[in-house]
């Protein structure tokens, strides 16, 4: 999944809890959700290929440990917001893994790392098509290959449209207050 789509599902996850919390809480959760929906792909900067970019940042165990540390440290320094911070980070990162698993084209998710190093994906993947740099993802031949699975491409476009629609709706709602 492309970075912009990760940001979009981060927004959707944040917006989903909008009605449950006060505005300032929602804003913090929303920004954490968006940031950490995108963050795992930072490993792409250090990888020579698209297919090889899934580091430990793309494993659940990393985020379970990271969020546990955030929760424990937060209890000391931000006792009123530590649960929200840990949940925001975890929701964003977990959604990233989930959507990368659903829309995997060249590399999947190692759900049970480090116990198993099996790569999981929903649709068949073609690692050989991912032997290009992450900066060539928007160019052919990668782009044509990426669009081959119309269902997955449609899903990704849909996530972006839904997020844009919701952003416009929320701005409109805020202005009417
Ligand atoms: Zn990713």
XYZ file of C-alpha atoms in Angstrom, residues 79-139:
61
model
C -0.704 9.407 33.607
C -3.875 10.969 32.211
C -3.057 10.277 28.582
C -0.791 7.228 28.595
C -3.511 4.759 27.555
C -4.611 7.024 24.730
C -1.035 7.548 23.503
C -0.227 3.809 23.557
C -3.558 3.015 21.848
C -3.054 5.696 19.188
C 0.416 4.408 18.313
C -0.737 0.781 18.340
C -3.879 1.418 16.260
C -1.904 3.255 13.582
C 0.917 0.703 13.397
C -1.406 -2.315 13.542
C -3.593 -0.926 10.749
C -0.447 -0.451 8.683
C 0.437 -4.134 9.082
C -3.138 -5.210 8.412
C -3.479 -3.170 5.211
C 0.006 -4.193 4.012
C -1.079 -7.810 4.534
C -4.344 -7.265 2.608
C -2.759 -5.333 -0.271
C 0.595 -7.197 -0.411
C 2.018 -7.401 -3.952
C 5.704 -8.263 -3.508
C 6.217 -8.878 0.223
C 3.851 -9.924 3.005
C 3.768 -9.619 6.785
C 5.604 -11.920 9.187
C 2.798 -12.098 11.758
C 4.582 -14.595 14.009
C 8.109 -13.159 13.846
C 10.497 -14.124 15.502
C 8.904 -17.552 16.151
C 8.192 -18.092 12.446
C 9.723 -16.199 9.576
C 6.842 -17.105 7.250
C 5.600 -14.260 5.074
C 1.781 -13.973 5.067
C -0.305 -12.314 2.342
C -3.915 -12.378 1.242
C -3.394 -12.600 -2.531
C -0.491 -14.316 -4.331
C 2.603 -12.096 -4.408
C 5.411 -11.644 -6.980
C 8.639 -10.776 -5.125
C 10.513 -10.603 -8.452
C 8.377 -7.593 -9.476
C 9.513 -5.776 -6.342
C 13.197 -5.638 -7.267
C 12.955 -1.891 -7.914
C 13.732 0.992 -5.555
C 10.895 2.528 -3.532
C 11.406 5.717 -5.552
C 10.350 3.880 -8.709
C 6.996 2.715 -7.337
C 5.061 5.355 -9.241
C 6.778 4.493 -12.517
